[in-house]
GROMACS .gro file of C-alpha atoms in nm:
model
  421
    1UNK     CA    1   0.142  -1.719   3.488
    2UNK     CA    2  -0.042  -1.899   3.208
    3UNK     CA    3  -0.083  -2.274   3.256
    4UNK     CA    4  -0.121  -2.531   2.977
    5UNK     CA    5  -0.385  -2.799   3.012
    6UNK     CA    6  -0.387  -3.134   2.838
    7UNK     CA    7  -0.536  -3.192   2.498
    8UNK     CA    8  -0.532  -2.970   2.194
    9UNK     CA    9  -0.715  -2.680   2.356
   10UNK     CA   10  -0.967  -2.653   2.072
   11UNK     CA   11  -1.236  -2.912   2.138
   12UNK     CA   12  -1.488  -2.701   1.948
   13UNK     CA   13  -1.274  -2.742   1.635
   14UNK     CA   14  -1.284  -3.111   1.559
   15UNK     CA   15  -1.007  -3.246   1.341
   16UNK     CA   16  -1.278  -3.374   1.108
   17UNK     CA   17  -1.456  -3.040   1.088
   18UNK     CA   18  -1.496  -2.885   0.746
   19UNK     CA   19  -1.229  -2.636   0.648
   20UNK     CA   20  -1.322  -2.274   0.589
   21UNK     CA   21  -1.341  -2.151   0.234
   22UNK     CA   22  -1.101  -1.872   0.148
   23UNK     CA   23  -1.378  -1.604   0.155
   24UNK     CA   24  -1.505  -1.735   0.490
   25UNK     CA   25  -1.152  -1.738   0.627
   26UNK     CA   26  -1.097  -1.379   0.519
   27UNK     CA   27  -1.422  -1.277   0.689
   28UNK     CA   28  -1.305  -1.457   1.004
   29UNK     CA   29  -0.966  -1.284   0.989
   30UNK     CA   30  -1.122  -0.940   0.949
   31UNK     CA   31  -1.369  -1.004   1.231
   32UNK     CA   32  -1.079  -1.013   1.477
   33UNK     CA   33  -0.967  -0.654   1.409
   34UNK     CA   34  -1.126  -0.308   1.408
   35UNK     CA   35  -1.002   0.027   1.276
   36UNK     CA   36  -0.767   0.206   1.512
   37UNK     CA   37  -0.917   0.528   1.649
   38UNK     CA   38  -0.608   0.672   1.822
   39UNK     CA   39  -0.485   0.976   1.632
   40UNK     CA   40  -0.184   1.204   1.634
   41UNK     CA   41  -0.052   1.505   1.448
   42UNK     CA   42   0.259   1.443   1.237
   43UNK     CA   43   0.472   1.655   1.007
   44UNK     CA   44   0.461   1.590   0.634
   45UNK     CA   45   0.809   1.443   0.666
   46UNK     CA   46   0.661   1.167   0.883
   47UNK     CA   47   0.331   1.127   0.699
   48UNK     CA   48   0.427   0.888   0.417
   49UNK     CA   49   0.232   0.563   0.446
   50UNK     CA   50   0.016   0.692   0.730
   51UNK     CA   51  -0.364   0.707   0.717
   52UNK     CA   52  -0.560   1.029   0.741
   53UNK     CA   53  -0.773   1.043   1.054
   54UNK     CA   54  -1.020   1.287   0.899
   55UNK     CA   55  -1.080   1.463   0.571
   56UNK     CA   56  -0.837   1.740   0.483
   57UNK     CA   57  -0.968   2.063   0.328
   58UNK     CA   58  -0.781   2.340   0.149
   59UNK     CA   59  -0.719   2.635   0.382
   60UNK     CA   60  -0.710   2.880   0.089
   61UNK     CA   61  -0.806   2.906  -0.274
   62UNK     CA   62  -0.543   2.803  -0.528
   63UNK     CA   63  -0.364   2.968  -0.697
   64UNK     CA   64  -0.319   3.213  -0.414
   65UNK     CA   65  -0.301   3.509  -0.657
   66UNK     CA   66  -0.333   3.589  -1.028
   67UNK     CA   67  -0.011   3.479  -1.196
   68UNK     CA   68   0.147   3.420  -1.533
   69UNK     CA   69   0.111   3.079  -1.690
   70UNK     CA   70   0.397   3.148  -1.934
   71UNK     CA   71   0.724   3.327  -1.978
   72UNK     CA   72   0.647   3.635  -2.185
   73UNK     CA   73   0.518   3.988  -2.146
   74UNK     CA   74   0.232   4.124  -1.935
   75UNK     CA   75   0.026   4.380  -2.127
   76UNK     CA   76  -0.303   4.568  -2.145
   77UNK     CA   77  -0.483   4.447  -2.453
   78UNK     CA   78  -0.618   4.800  -2.514
   79UNK     CA   79  -0.261   4.936  -2.535
   80UNK     CA   80  -0.203   4.723  -2.847
   81UNK     CA   81  -0.485   4.876  -3.051
   82UNK     CA   82  -0.324   5.015  -3.363
   83UNK     CA   83   0.030   4.921  -3.260
   84UNK     CA   84   0.254   4.614  -3.235
   85UNK     CA   85   0.540   4.738  -3.017
   86UNK     CA   86   0.547   4.846  -2.653
   87UNK     CA   87   0.833   4.979  -2.442
   88UNK     CA   88   0.949   4.741  -2.171
   89UNK     CA   89   0.904   4.899  -1.828
   90UNK     CA   90   1.071   4.626  -1.621
   91UNK     CA   91   1.069   4.262  -1.519
   92UNK     CA   92   0.855   4.057  -1.280
   93UNK     CA   93   0.985   3.718  -1.164
   94UNK     CA   94   0.831   3.443  -0.952
   95UNK     CA   95   0.857   3.542  -0.591
   96UNK     CA   96   0.856   3.918  -0.659
   97UNK     CA   97   0.607   4.143  -0.485
   98UNK     CA   98   0.316   4.255  -0.705
   99UNK     CA   99   0.369   4.578  -0.903
  100UNK     CA  100   0.160   4.794  -1.135
  101UNK     CA  101   0.189   4.792  -1.514
  102UNK     CA  102   0.246   5.150  -1.637
  103UNK     CA  103   0.005   5.253  -1.911
  104UNK     CA  104   0.126   5.199  -2.266
  105UNK     CA  105   0.406   4.962  -2.166
  106UNK     CA  106   0.482   4.592  -2.123
  107UNK     CA  107   0.649   4.411  -1.836
  108UNK     CA  108   0.874   4.115  -1.895
  109UNK     CA  109   0.724   3.834  -1.683
  110UNK     CA  110   0.819   3.479  -1.593
  111UNK     CA  111   0.602   3.174  -1.521
  112UNK     CA  112   0.445   3.190  -1.175
  113UNK     CA  113   0.515   3.562  -1.125
  114UNK     CA  114   0.230   3.769  -0.981
  115UNK     CA  115   0.028   3.942  -1.251
  116UNK     CA  116   0.093   4.318  -1.242
  117UNK     CA  117  -0.205   4.534  -1.153
  118UNK     CA  118  -0.358   4.669  -1.473
  119UNK     CA  119  -0.239   4.379  -1.693
  120UNK     CA  120  -0.511   4.170  -1.855
  121UNK     CA  121  -0.310   3.933  -2.074
  122UNK     CA  122   0.029   3.768  -2.103
  123UNK     CA  123   0.186   3.727  -2.446
  124UNK     CA  124   0.399   3.413  -2.458
  125UNK     CA  125   0.763   3.462  -2.542
  126UNK     CA  126   0.724   3.261  -2.865
  127UNK     CA  127   0.483   3.527  -3.001
  128UNK     CA  128   0.721   3.817  -2.929
  129UNK     CA  129   1.052   3.961  -3.038
  130UNK     CA  130   1.237   4.092  -2.733
  131UNK     CA  131   1.441   4.396  -2.841
  132UNK     CA  132   1.565   4.465  -2.483
  133UNK     CA  133   1.418   4.815  -2.458
  134UNK     CA  134   1.092   4.731  -2.637
  135UNK     CA  135   0.897   4.423  -2.741
  136UNK     CA  136   0.749   4.352  -3.083
  137UNK     CA  137   0.429   4.150  -3.047
  138UNK     CA  138   0.360   3.940  -3.354
  139UNK     CA  139   0.018   3.810  -3.249
  140UNK     CA  140  -0.215   4.029  -3.044
  141UNK     CA  141  -0.346   3.845  -2.732
  142UNK     CA  142  -0.706   3.810  -2.618
  143UNK     CA  143  -0.822   3.920  -2.276
  144UNK     CA  144  -0.709   3.670  -2.011
  145UNK     CA  145  -0.457   3.488  -2.228
  146UNK     CA  146  -0.198   3.290  -2.030
  147UNK     CA  147  -0.320   3.407  -1.690
  148UNK     CA  148  -0.387   3.165  -1.405
  149UNK     CA  149  -0.655   3.335  -1.201
  150UNK     CA  150  -0.662   3.316  -0.821
  151UNK     CA  151  -0.882   3.026  -0.710
  152UNK     CA  152  -0.912   2.876  -1.060
  153UNK     CA  153  -0.760   2.541  -0.953
  154UNK     CA  154  -0.949   2.498  -0.628
  155UNK     CA  155  -1.168   2.694  -0.391
  156UNK     CA  156  -1.101   2.750  -0.023
  157UNK     CA  157  -1.246   2.451   0.162
  158UNK     CA  158  -1.196   2.216  -0.132
  159UNK     CA  159  -1.158   1.859  -0.004
  160UNK     CA  160  -0.801   1.747  -0.068
  161UNK     CA  161  -0.798   1.405   0.100
  162UNK     CA  162  -1.072   1.179   0.230
  163UNK     CA  163  -1.060   1.033   0.577
  164UNK     CA  164  -0.893   0.693   0.561
  165UNK     CA  165  -0.657   0.784   0.276
  166UNK     CA  166  -0.322   0.604   0.274
  167UNK     CA  167  -0.083   0.895   0.225
  168UNK     CA  168   0.143   0.860  -0.079
  169UNK     CA  169   0.412   1.090  -0.218
  170UNK     CA  170   0.170   1.274  -0.447
  171UNK     CA  171  -0.060   1.343  -0.150
  172UNK     CA  172   0.233   1.498   0.035
  173UNK     CA  173   0.299   1.718  -0.268
  174UNK     CA  174  -0.064   1.831  -0.273
  175UNK     CA  175  -0.064   1.910   0.099
  176UNK     CA  176   0.267   2.097   0.075
  177UNK     CA  177   0.139   2.300  -0.222
  178UNK     CA  178  -0.150   2.412  -0.001
  179UNK     CA  179   0.082   2.522   0.275
  180UNK     CA  180  -0.021   2.238   0.507
  181UNK     CA  181   0.273   2.133   0.724
  182UNK     CA  182   0.109   1.893   0.968
  183UNK     CA  183  -0.173   1.641   0.936
  184UNK     CA  184  -0.381   1.428   1.171
  185UNK     CA  185  -0.328   1.056   1.114
  186UNK     CA  186  -0.423   0.734   1.290
  187UNK     CA  187  -0.167   0.556   1.502
  188UNK     CA  188   0.029   0.291   1.314
  189UNK     CA  189  -0.084  -0.066   1.387
  190UNK     CA  190   0.146  -0.235   1.637
  191UNK     CA  191   0.238  -0.583   1.516
  192UNK     CA  192   0.442  -0.845   1.704
  193UNK     CA  193   0.606  -1.136   1.522
  194UNK     CA  194   0.756  -1.458   1.653
  195UNK     CA  195   0.860  -1.793   1.508
  196UNK     CA  196   0.833  -2.133   1.670
  197UNK     CA  197   1.060  -2.431   1.631
  198UNK     CA  198   1.353  -2.596   1.809
  199UNK     CA  199   1.518  -2.633   1.469
  200UNK     CA  200   1.533  -2.258   1.402
  201UNK     CA  201   1.840  -2.049   1.467
  202UNK     CA  202   1.964  -1.701   1.392
  203UNK     CA  203   2.338  -1.706   1.338
  204UNK     CA  204   2.553  -2.014   1.405
  205UNK     CA  205   2.374  -2.344   1.344
  206UNK     CA  206   2.451  -2.704   1.421
  207UNK     CA  207   2.358  -3.006   1.211
  208UNK     CA  208   1.980  -3.043   1.198
  209UNK     CA  209   1.914  -2.671   1.250
  210UNK     CA  210   1.801  -2.422   0.985
  211UNK     CA  211   1.788  -2.043   0.955
  212UNK     CA  212   1.466  -1.869   1.053
  213UNK     CA  213   1.331  -1.722   0.728
  214UNK     CA  214   0.973  -1.661   0.837
  215UNK     CA  215   1.027  -1.406   1.112
  216UNK     CA  216   1.252  -1.171   0.909
  217UNK     CA  217   1.014  -1.198   0.614
  218UNK     CA  218   0.703  -1.127   0.822
  219UNK     CA  219   0.872  -0.835   0.996
  220UNK     CA  220   0.970  -0.689   0.658
  221UNK     CA  221   0.624  -0.742   0.508
  222UNK     CA  222   0.453  -0.585   0.810
  223UNK     CA  223   0.692  -0.289   0.809
  224UNK     CA  224   0.639  -0.239   0.437
  225UNK     CA  225   0.265  -0.235   0.501
  226UNK     CA  226   0.312   0.062   0.736
  227UNK     CA  227   0.310  -0.095   1.082
  228UNK     CA  228   0.528  -0.062   1.389
  229UNK     CA  229   0.678  -0.405   1.440
  230UNK     CA  230   0.827  -0.587   1.739
  231UNK     CA  231   1.046  -0.893   1.704
  232UNK     CA  232   0.952  -1.148   1.972
  233UNK     CA  233   1.222  -1.389   1.858
  234UNK     CA  234   1.210  -1.766   1.828
  235UNK     CA  235   1.006  -1.967   2.077
  236UNK     CA  236   1.071  -2.337   2.144
  237UNK     CA  237   0.839  -2.623   2.056
  238UNK     CA  238   0.688  -2.612   2.403
  239UNK     CA  239   0.332  -2.511   2.481
  240UNK     CA  240   0.407  -2.394   2.836
  241UNK     CA  241   0.698  -2.174   2.726
  242UNK     CA  242   0.491  -2.025   2.446
  243UNK     CA  243   0.196  -1.959   2.676
  244UNK     CA  244   0.429  -1.789   2.923
  245UNK     CA  245   0.569  -1.569   2.644
  246UNK     CA  246   0.217  -1.471   2.540
  247UNK     CA  247   0.096  -1.400   2.891
  248UNK     CA  248   0.024  -1.028   2.934
  249UNK     CA  249   0.160  -0.905   2.598
  250UNK     CA  250  -0.177  -0.838   2.435
  251UNK     CA  251  -0.205  -0.484   2.575
  252UNK     CA  252   0.103  -0.380   2.375
  253UNK     CA  253  -0.008  -0.494   2.029
  254UNK     CA  254  -0.298  -0.479   1.787
  255UNK     CA  255  -0.195  -0.795   1.601
  256UNK     CA  256   0.031  -1.086   1.697
  257UNK     CA  257   0.169  -1.309   1.424
  258UNK     CA  258   0.324  -1.652   1.464
  259UNK     CA  259   0.462  -1.901   1.216
  260UNK     CA  260   0.476  -2.275   1.269
  261UNK     CA  261   0.325  -2.518   1.523
  262UNK     CA  262  -0.030  -2.456   1.407
  263UNK     CA  263  -0.109  -2.784   1.231
  264UNK     CA  264  -0.203  -3.123   1.382
  265UNK     CA  265   0.133  -3.282   1.468
  266UNK     CA  266   0.269  -3.365   1.810
  267UNK     CA  267   0.473  -3.042   1.819
  268UNK     CA  268   0.191  -2.816   1.700
  269UNK     CA  269   0.114  -2.635   2.024
  270UNK     CA  270   0.011  -2.282   1.923
  271UNK     CA  271  -0.364  -2.333   1.968
  272UNK     CA  272  -0.306  -2.496   2.306
  273UNK     CA  273  -0.069  -2.218   2.416
  274UNK     CA  274  -0.304  -1.941   2.303
  275UNK     CA  275  -0.589  -2.092   2.503
  276UNK     CA  276  -0.365  -2.135   2.809
  277UNK     CA  277  -0.262  -1.768   2.788
  278UNK     CA  278  -0.629  -1.663   2.803
  279UNK     CA  279  -0.686  -1.635   2.429
  280UNK     CA  280  -0.957  -1.776   2.207
  281UNK     CA  281  -0.936  -1.965   1.878
  282UNK     CA  282  -1.204  -1.835   1.639
  283UNK     CA  283  -1.116  -2.031   1.327
  284UNK     CA  284  -0.869  -2.286   1.201
  285UNK     CA  285  -0.788  -2.461   0.874
  286UNK     CA  286  -0.861  -2.310   0.532
  287UNK     CA  287  -0.927  -2.463   0.191
  288UNK     CA  288  -0.600  -2.317   0.068
  289UNK     CA  289  -0.277  -2.451  -0.073
  290UNK     CA  290  -0.028  -2.371   0.061
  291UNK     CA  291  -0.146  -2.266   0.404
  292UNK     CA  292  -0.426  -2.497   0.516
  293UNK     CA  293  -0.353  -2.477   0.893
  294UNK     CA  294  -0.399  -2.100   0.930
  295UNK     CA  295  -0.550  -2.006   1.265
  296UNK     CA  296  -0.743  -1.691   1.365
  297UNK     CA  297  -0.784  -1.597   1.729
  298UNK     CA  298  -0.774  -1.322   1.987
  299UNK     CA  299  -0.562  -1.261   2.293
  300UNK     CA  300  -0.721  -0.993   2.503
  301UNK     CA  301  -0.772  -0.693   2.274
  302UNK     CA  302  -0.515  -0.816   2.022
  303UNK     CA  303  -0.586  -1.027   1.717
  304UNK     CA  304  -0.374  -1.339   1.685
  305UNK     CA  305  -0.304  -1.496   1.346
  306UNK     CA  306  -0.109  -1.821   1.337
  307UNK     CA  307   0.052  -1.900   1.003
  308UNK     CA  308   0.205  -2.232   0.894
  309UNK     CA  309   0.575  -2.301   0.922
  310UNK     CA  310   0.665  -2.342   0.555
  311UNK     CA  311   0.803  -2.013   0.418
  312UNK     CA  312   0.600  -1.988   0.098
  313UNK     CA  313   0.283  -2.069   0.294
  314UNK     CA  314   0.375  -1.785   0.530
  315UNK     CA  315   0.417  -1.548   0.235
  316UNK     CA  316   0.080  -1.650   0.092
  317UNK     CA  317  -0.094  -1.632   0.430
  318UNK     CA  318   0.036  -1.281   0.487
  319UNK     CA  319  -0.109  -1.155   0.158
  320UNK     CA  320  -0.434  -1.347   0.186
  321UNK     CA  321  -0.521  -1.270   0.548
  322UNK     CA  322  -0.269  -1.061   0.742
  323UNK     CA  323  -0.240  -0.770   0.500
  324UNK     CA  324  -0.621  -0.725   0.494
  325UNK     CA  325  -0.614  -0.728   0.875
  326UNK     CA  326  -0.348  -0.455   0.875
  327UNK     CA  327  -0.546  -0.252   0.622
  328UNK     CA  328  -0.856  -0.273   0.839
  329UNK     CA  329  -0.660  -0.165   1.145
  330UNK     CA  330  -0.555   0.138   0.939
  331UNK     CA  331  -0.916   0.207   0.845
  332UNK     CA  332  -0.855   0.119   0.479
  333UNK     CA  333  -1.073  -0.119   0.280
  334UNK     CA  334  -0.860  -0.410   0.168
  335UNK     CA  335  -0.841  -0.479  -0.204
  336UNK     CA  336  -0.919  -0.827  -0.338
  337UNK     CA  337  -0.622  -1.061  -0.322
  338UNK     CA  338  -0.589  -1.116  -0.697
  339UNK     CA  339  -0.789  -0.851  -0.885
  340UNK     CA  340  -0.599  -0.842  -1.217
  341UNK     CA  341  -0.712  -1.061  -1.509
  342UNK     CA  342  -0.452  -1.257  -1.705
  343UNK     CA  343  -0.419  -1.574  -1.914
  344UNK     CA  344  -0.220  -1.889  -1.856
  345UNK     CA  345   0.090  -1.953  -2.063
  346UNK     CA  346   0.112  -2.311  -1.936
  347UNK     CA  347  -0.075  -2.638  -1.897
  348UNK     CA  348  -0.132  -2.782  -1.550
  349UNK     CA  349  -0.331  -3.071  -1.405
  350UNK     CA  350  -0.394  -3.049  -1.032
  351UNK     CA  351  -0.588  -3.216  -0.752
  352UNK     CA  352  -0.905  -3.022  -0.662
  353UNK     CA  353  -1.031  -2.946  -0.313
  354UNK     CA  354  -0.836  -2.636  -0.215
  355UNK     CA  355  -0.780  -2.301  -0.378
  356UNK     CA  356  -0.414  -2.277  -0.476
  357UNK     CA  357  -0.178  -1.981  -0.488
  358UNK     CA  358   0.142  -2.003  -0.690
  359UNK     CA  359   0.419  -1.769  -0.807
  360UNK     CA  360   0.409  -1.651  -1.167
  361UNK     CA  361   0.626  -1.460  -1.411
  362UNK     CA  362   0.488  -1.220  -1.672
  363UNK     CA  363   0.623  -1.344  -2.007
  364UNK     CA  364   0.411  -1.166  -2.271
  365UNK     CA  365   0.080  -0.999  -2.354
  366UNK     CA  366  -0.189  -1.158  -2.568
  367UNK     CA  367  -0.378  -0.996  -2.856
  368UNK     CA  368  -0.627  -0.844  -2.613
  369UNK     CA  369  -0.347  -0.695  -2.405
  370UNK     CA  370  -0.388  -0.938  -2.115
  371UNK     CA  371  -0.074  -1.053  -1.931
  372UNK     CA  372   0.042  -1.405  -2.016
  373UNK     CA  373   0.172  -1.577  -1.704
  374UNK     CA  374   0.419  -1.859  -1.659
  375UNK     CA  375   0.378  -2.078  -1.351
  376UNK     CA  376   0.692  -2.108  -1.137
  377UNK     CA  377   0.787  -2.382  -0.893
  378UNK     CA  378   0.628  -2.718  -0.826
  379UNK     CA  379   0.373  -2.629  -0.555
  380UNK     CA  380   0.633  -2.679  -0.282
  381UNK     CA  381   0.554  -2.460   0.018
  382UNK     CA  382   0.892  -2.502   0.189
  383UNK     CA  383   1.094  -2.302  -0.064
  384UNK     CA  384   1.099  -1.933  -0.149
  385UNK     CA  385   1.323  -1.982  -0.453
  386UNK     CA  386   1.048  -1.936  -0.717
  387UNK     CA  387   0.960  -1.599  -0.564
  388UNK     CA  388   1.306  -1.474  -0.655
  389UNK     CA  389   1.210  -1.443  -1.021
  390UNK     CA  390   0.834  -1.403  -0.979
  391UNK     CA  391   0.636  -1.095  -1.081
  392UNK     CA  392   0.339  -1.182  -0.861
  393UNK     CA  393   0.103  -1.448  -0.730
  394UNK     CA  394  -0.187  -1.615  -0.911
  395UNK     CA  395  -0.474  -1.815  -0.766
  396UNK     CA  396  -0.706  -2.086  -0.895
  397UNK     CA  397  -1.036  -2.186  -0.728
  398UNK     CA  398  -1.069  -2.498  -0.516
  399UNK     CA  399  -1.261  -2.693  -0.781
  400UNK     CA  400  -1.007  -2.641  -1.060
  401UNK     CA  401  -0.863  -2.965  -1.197
  402UNK     CA  402  -0.692  -2.844  -1.513
  403UNK     CA  403  -0.542  -2.525  -1.653
  404UNK     CA  404  -0.469  -2.507  -2.025
  405UNK     CA  405  -0.275  -2.248  -2.221
  406UNK     CA  406  -0.494  -1.944  -2.281
  407UNK     CA  407  -0.724  -2.008  -1.983
  408UNK     CA  408  -0.830  -1.705  -1.780
  409UNK     CA  409  -0.646  -1.646  -1.452
  410UNK     CA  410  -0.644  -1.377  -1.187
  411UNK     CA  411  -0.324  -1.257  -1.026
  412UNK     CA  412  -0.170  -1.011  -0.786
  413UNK     CA  413   0.132  -0.830  -0.934
  414UNK     CA  414   0.387  -0.749  -0.668
  415UNK     CA  415   0.379  -0.385  -0.782
  416UNK     CA  416  -0.004  -0.364  -0.777
  417UNK     CA  417  -0.114  -0.022  -0.643
  418UNK     CA  418   0.192   0.001  -0.429
  419UNK     CA  419   0.093  -0.297  -0.219
  420UNK     CA  420   0.364  -0.486  -0.042
  421UNK     CA  421   0.504  -0.793  -0.211
   0.00000   0.00000   0.00000
């Protein structure tokens, strides 16, 4: 059983120590995780959001056979020398077995149908007059017109997906079109989430208690990112109880997330509990608002990221640090937090010293086509209300003292590249 010792459990991290910059903190967060190497074969129905374990190559050339690119008539170009009408010898539809085009005739053909042997062009229906028993061809075709040749789209062995590709719906369509029904993927990251706080309750509350918003939000964000999640519930403001809950769980998870009890108050016991459970604190406190008291550690083979207790700070911390950790576990290079340029549609004077993340709404586009953003909220980390109408998150550097209308910003739209919001 883990045992808690006195003190804060992090003597190497003095309360007066300099905070990490945001880039340094991200490096520290990523240093605690490594790409998962366990693989498994899954059906396409279970592949959405998974990560390819190795490159996927086309088993055959595509198209699989010569076929018609249009509805129309399959002909021999030589049969039209000196004539404009041909008798219709039959019909070929998509899915039919290949047949032979009789000399001096045309075959009615539909898009995707196999090209009849002997045919060397397809006349589109718009260039014909179908007289049921014969076809009048108004414009003579050239050799190869409207034919999709076997292998013209891709060769056998063509690389379809790179290793480390996050599988999206269009990837599944590509794989299915190639007749691939199963694919090797990496195991989903296993993420455990718990909240801390005697004031938190799920369900009935008494005076002085509040609902737990952080744990449901973190579970949803982690699930949306493609992980397998475990709800570890709410732990009390007690270092010994938390250490006992952590004892021995590291073998089941790749990443453990907590919210609350990670600052410097008398009830902030997470660092102490992690150390007592055999874990190590590798970094603590970031030049970030909201979310200064973020902690990065390890517990056995699992990474441990402790987020603050205020809900908006939890939301920010997930996007800034946890999502990149999850992406690395999946073997995917994490994108920058706020890669999209924009301009401010507001004026704002702020205290420098920490980078600041804040919710924004897209209100217009300027003459250069850049998004114009409105700042929402009042830099209060305890409320999620501004996120309800936000289109994304913007960030300003630590040294920024003033933002004026028209100033350049960078932001992360909630819909950016399918990332979780």
